[in-house]
Short mmCIF file of N, CA and C in Angstrom, two decimals:
data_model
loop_
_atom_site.label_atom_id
_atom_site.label_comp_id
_atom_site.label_asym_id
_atom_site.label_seq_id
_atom_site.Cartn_x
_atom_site.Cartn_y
_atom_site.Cartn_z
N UNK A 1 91.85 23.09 -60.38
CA UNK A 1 92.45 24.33 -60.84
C UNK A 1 92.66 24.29 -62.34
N UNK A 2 92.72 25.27 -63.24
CA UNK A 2 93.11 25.87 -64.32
C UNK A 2 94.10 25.73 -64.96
N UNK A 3 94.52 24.63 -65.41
CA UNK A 3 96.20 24.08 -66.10
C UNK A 3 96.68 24.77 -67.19
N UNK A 4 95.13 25.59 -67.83
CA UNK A 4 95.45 26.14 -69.18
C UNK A 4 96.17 27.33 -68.83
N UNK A 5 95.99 27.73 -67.90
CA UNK A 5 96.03 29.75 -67.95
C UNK A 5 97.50 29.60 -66.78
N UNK A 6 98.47 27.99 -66.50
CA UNK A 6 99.93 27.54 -66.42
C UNK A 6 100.37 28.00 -67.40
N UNK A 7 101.73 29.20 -67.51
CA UNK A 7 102.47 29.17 -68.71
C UNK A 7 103.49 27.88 -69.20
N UNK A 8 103.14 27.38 -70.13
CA UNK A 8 103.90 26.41 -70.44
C UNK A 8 105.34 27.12 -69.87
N UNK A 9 106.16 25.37 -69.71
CA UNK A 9 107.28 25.36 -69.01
C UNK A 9 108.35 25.24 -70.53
N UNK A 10 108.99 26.00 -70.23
CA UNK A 10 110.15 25.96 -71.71
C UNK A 10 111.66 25.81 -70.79
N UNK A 11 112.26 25.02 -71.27
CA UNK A 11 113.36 24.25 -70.68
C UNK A 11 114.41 25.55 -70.88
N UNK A 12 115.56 25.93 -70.45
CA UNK A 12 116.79 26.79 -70.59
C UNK A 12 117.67 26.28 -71.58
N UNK A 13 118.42 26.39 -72.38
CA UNK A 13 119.22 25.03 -73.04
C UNK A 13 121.12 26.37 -72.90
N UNK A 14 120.95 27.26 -72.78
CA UNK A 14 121.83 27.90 -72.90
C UNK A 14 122.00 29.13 -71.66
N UNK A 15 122.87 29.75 -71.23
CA UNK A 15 123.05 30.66 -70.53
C UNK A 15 124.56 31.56 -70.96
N UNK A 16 124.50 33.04 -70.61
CA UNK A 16 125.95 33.87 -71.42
C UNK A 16 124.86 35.12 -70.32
N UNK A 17 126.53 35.15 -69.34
CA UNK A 17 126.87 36.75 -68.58
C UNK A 17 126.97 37.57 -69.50
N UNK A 18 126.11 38.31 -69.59
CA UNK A 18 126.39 39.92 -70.03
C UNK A 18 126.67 40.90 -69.63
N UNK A 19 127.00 40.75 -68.43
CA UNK A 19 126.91 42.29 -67.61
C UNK A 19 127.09 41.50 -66.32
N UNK A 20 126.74 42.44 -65.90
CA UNK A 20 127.07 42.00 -63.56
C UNK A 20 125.52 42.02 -63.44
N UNK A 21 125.23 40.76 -63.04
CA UNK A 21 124.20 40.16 -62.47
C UNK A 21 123.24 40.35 -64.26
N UNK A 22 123.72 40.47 -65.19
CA UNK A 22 122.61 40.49 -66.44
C UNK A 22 123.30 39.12 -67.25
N UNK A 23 122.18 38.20 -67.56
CA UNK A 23 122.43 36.92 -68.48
C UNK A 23 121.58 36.93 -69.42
N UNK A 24 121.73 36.04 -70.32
CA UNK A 24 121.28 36.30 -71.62
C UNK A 24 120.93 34.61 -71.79
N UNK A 25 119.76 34.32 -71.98
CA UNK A 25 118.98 32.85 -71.23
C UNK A 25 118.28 32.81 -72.71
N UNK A 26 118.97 31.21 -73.50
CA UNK A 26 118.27 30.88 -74.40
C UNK A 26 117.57 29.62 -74.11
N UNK A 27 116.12 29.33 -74.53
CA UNK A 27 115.20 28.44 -74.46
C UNK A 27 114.97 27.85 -75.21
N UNK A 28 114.21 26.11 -74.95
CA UNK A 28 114.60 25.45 -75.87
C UNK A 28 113.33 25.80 -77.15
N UNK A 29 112.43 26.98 -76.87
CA UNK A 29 111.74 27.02 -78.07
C UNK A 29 112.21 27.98 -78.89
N UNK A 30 113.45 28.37 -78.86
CA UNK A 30 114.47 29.51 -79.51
C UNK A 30 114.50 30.84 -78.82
N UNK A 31 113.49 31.40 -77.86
CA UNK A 31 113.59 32.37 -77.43
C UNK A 31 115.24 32.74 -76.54
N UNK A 32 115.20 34.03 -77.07
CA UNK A 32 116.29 34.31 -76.15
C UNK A 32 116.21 35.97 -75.76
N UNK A 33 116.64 36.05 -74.61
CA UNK A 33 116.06 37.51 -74.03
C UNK A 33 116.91 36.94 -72.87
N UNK A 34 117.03 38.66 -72.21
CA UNK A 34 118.13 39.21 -70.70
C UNK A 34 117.28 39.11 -69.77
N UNK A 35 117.59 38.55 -68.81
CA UNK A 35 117.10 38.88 -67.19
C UNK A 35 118.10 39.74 -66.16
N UNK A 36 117.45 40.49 -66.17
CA UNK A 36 118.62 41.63 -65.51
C UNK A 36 118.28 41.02 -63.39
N UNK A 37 119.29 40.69 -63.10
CA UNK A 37 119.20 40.63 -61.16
C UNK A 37 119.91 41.65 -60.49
N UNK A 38 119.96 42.90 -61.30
CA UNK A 38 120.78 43.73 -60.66
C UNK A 38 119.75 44.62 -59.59
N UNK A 39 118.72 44.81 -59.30
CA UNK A 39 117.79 44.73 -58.32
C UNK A 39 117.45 43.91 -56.94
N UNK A 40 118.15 42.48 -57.36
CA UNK A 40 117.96 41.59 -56.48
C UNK A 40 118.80 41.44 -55.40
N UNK A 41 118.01 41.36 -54.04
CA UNK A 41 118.08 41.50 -52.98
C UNK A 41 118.27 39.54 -52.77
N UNK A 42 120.29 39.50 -52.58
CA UNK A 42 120.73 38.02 -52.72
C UNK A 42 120.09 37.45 -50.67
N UNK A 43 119.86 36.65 -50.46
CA UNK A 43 119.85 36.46 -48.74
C UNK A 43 119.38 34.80 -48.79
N UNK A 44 119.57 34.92 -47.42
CA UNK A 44 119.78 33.07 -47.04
C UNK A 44 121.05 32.38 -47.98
N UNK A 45 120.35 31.41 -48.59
CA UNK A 45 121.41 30.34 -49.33
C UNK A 45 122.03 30.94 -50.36
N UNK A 46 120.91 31.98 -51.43
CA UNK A 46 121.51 33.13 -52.10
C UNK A 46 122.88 33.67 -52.25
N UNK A 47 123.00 34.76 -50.75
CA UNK A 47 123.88 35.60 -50.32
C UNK A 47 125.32 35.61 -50.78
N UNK A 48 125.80 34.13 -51.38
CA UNK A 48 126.97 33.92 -52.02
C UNK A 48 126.55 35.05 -53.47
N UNK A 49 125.69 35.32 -53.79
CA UNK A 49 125.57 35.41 -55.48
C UNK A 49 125.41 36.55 -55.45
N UNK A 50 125.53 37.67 -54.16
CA UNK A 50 125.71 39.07 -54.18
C UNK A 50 127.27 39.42 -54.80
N UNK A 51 127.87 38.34 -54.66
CA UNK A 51 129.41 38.71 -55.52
C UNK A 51 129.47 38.48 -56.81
N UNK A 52 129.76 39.81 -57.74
CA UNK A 52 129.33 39.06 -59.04
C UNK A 52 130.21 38.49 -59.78
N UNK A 53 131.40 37.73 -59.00
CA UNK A 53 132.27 36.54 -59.54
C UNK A 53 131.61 35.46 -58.84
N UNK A 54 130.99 35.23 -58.26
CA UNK A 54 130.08 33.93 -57.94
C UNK A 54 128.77 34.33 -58.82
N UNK A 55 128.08 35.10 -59.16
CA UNK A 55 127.02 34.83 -59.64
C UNK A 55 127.61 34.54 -61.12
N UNK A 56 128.63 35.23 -61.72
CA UNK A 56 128.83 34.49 -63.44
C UNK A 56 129.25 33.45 -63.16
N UNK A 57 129.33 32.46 -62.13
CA UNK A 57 129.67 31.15 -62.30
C UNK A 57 128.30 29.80 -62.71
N UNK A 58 127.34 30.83 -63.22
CA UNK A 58 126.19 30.38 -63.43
C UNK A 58 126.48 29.36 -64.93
N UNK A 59 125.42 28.35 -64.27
CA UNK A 59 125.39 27.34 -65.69
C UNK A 59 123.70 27.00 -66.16
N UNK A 60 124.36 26.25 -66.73
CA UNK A 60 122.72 25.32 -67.29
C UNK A 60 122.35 24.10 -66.50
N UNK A 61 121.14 23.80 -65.76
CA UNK A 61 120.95 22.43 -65.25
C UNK A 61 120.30 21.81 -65.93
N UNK A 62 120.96 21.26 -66.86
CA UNK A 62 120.00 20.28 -68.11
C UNK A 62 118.64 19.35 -67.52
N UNK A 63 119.52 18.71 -66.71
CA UNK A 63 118.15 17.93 -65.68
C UNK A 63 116.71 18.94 -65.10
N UNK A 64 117.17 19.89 -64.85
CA UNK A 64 116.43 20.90 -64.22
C UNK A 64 115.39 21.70 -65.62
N UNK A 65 116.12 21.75 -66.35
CA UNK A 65 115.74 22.90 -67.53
C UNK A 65 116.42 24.00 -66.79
N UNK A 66 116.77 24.44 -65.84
CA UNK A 66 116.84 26.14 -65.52
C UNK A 66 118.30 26.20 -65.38
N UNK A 67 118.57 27.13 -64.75
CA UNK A 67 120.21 27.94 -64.40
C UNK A 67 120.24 27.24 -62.74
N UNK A 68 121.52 27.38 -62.82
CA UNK A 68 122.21 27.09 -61.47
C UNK A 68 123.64 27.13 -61.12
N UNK A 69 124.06 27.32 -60.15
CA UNK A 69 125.13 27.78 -59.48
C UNK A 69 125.82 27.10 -58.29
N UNK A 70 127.03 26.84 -58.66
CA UNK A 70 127.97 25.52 -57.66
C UNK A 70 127.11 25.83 -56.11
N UNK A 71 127.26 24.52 -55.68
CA UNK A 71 126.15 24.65 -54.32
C UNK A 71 124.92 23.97 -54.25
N UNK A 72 124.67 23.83 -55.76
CA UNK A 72 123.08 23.31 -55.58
C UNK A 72 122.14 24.65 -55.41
N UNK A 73 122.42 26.11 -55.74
CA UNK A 73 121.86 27.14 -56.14
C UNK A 73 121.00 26.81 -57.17
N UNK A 74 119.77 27.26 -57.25
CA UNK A 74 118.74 26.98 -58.41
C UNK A 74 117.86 27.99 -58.34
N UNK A 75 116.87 28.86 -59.71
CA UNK A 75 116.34 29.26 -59.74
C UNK A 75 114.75 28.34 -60.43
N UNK A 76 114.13 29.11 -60.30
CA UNK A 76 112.49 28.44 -61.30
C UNK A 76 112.66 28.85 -62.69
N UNK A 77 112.28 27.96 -63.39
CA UNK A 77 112.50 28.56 -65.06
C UNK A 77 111.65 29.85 -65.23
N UNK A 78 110.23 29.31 -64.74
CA UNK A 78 108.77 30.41 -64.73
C UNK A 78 108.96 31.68 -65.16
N UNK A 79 109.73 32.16 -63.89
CA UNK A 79 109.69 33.37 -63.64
C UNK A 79 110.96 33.91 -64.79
N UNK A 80 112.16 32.80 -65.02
CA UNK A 80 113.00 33.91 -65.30
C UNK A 80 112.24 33.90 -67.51
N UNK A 81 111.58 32.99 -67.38
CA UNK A 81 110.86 32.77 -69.11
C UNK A 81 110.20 34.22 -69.14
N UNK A 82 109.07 34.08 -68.35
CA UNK A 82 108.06 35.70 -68.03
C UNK A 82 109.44 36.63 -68.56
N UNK A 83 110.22 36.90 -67.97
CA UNK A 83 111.32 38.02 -67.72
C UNK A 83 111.68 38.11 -68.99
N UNK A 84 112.69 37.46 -69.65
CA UNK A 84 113.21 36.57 -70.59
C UNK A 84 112.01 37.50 -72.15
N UNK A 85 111.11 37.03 -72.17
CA UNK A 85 110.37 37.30 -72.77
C UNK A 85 110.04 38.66 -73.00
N UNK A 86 110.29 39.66 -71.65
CA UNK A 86 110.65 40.79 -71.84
C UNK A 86 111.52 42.32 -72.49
N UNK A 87 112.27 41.16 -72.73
CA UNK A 87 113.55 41.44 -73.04
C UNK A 87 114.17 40.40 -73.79
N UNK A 88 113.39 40.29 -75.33
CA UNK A 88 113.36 39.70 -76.02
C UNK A 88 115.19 40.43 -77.00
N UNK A 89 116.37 39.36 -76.88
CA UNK A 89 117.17 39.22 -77.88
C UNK A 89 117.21 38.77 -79.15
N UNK A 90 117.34 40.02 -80.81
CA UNK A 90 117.77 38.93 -81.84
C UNK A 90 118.95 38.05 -82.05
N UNK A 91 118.65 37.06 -82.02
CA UNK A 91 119.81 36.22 -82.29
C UNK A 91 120.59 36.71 -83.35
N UNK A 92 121.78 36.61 -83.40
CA UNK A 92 123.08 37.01 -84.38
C UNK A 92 122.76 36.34 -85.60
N UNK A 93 122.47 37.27 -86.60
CA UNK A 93 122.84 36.35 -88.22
C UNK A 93 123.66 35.80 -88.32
N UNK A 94 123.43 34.34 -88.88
CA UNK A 94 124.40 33.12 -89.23
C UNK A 94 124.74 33.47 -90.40
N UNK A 95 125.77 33.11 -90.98
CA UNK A 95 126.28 32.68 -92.62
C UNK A 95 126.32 33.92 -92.97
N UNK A 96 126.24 34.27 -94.43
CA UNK A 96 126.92 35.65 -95.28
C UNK A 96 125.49 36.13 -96.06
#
């Protein structure tokens, strides 16, 4: 198979709730952009993260590169980078 036309894997290094079910996911190649889950249909192991005081309890799994959530909840970086990338954030001017 085709390793080239794999989107490189870019690690998470940061995560910030913005909204109910919207986070704001910085990567370790500086990108930062929103993944909105307010569409998402939570079920099985999920189903906790239809409450959106369990889903802002979201962190960073350094080991992982991606996001995750008490439980051993985990997403794929992949998909939420694609996304991410969509919804490309400028970072806040530093200094004066």
């Amino acid at each position: 198979r085709n390793m080239a036309a794999m989107e490189e894997l870019v690690d998470i290094t940061a995560v910030e709730v913005v909204g109910d079910y919207r986070l704001r996911l910085t990567f370790a190649d500086g990108t930062v952009g929103d993944v909105d889950f307010g569409d998402h249909e939570w079920r099985g192991v999920f189903e906790p993260l239809a409450d959106p005081a369990a889903f802002a309890r979201v962190e960073v799994d350094a080991e992982a590169g991606t996001i995750s959530w008490p439980g051993g909840l985990d997403v794929a970086p992949e998909p939420l980078c694609a996304e991410a990338r969509r919804h490309l954030v400028q970072p806040a001017p530093t200094g004066g």
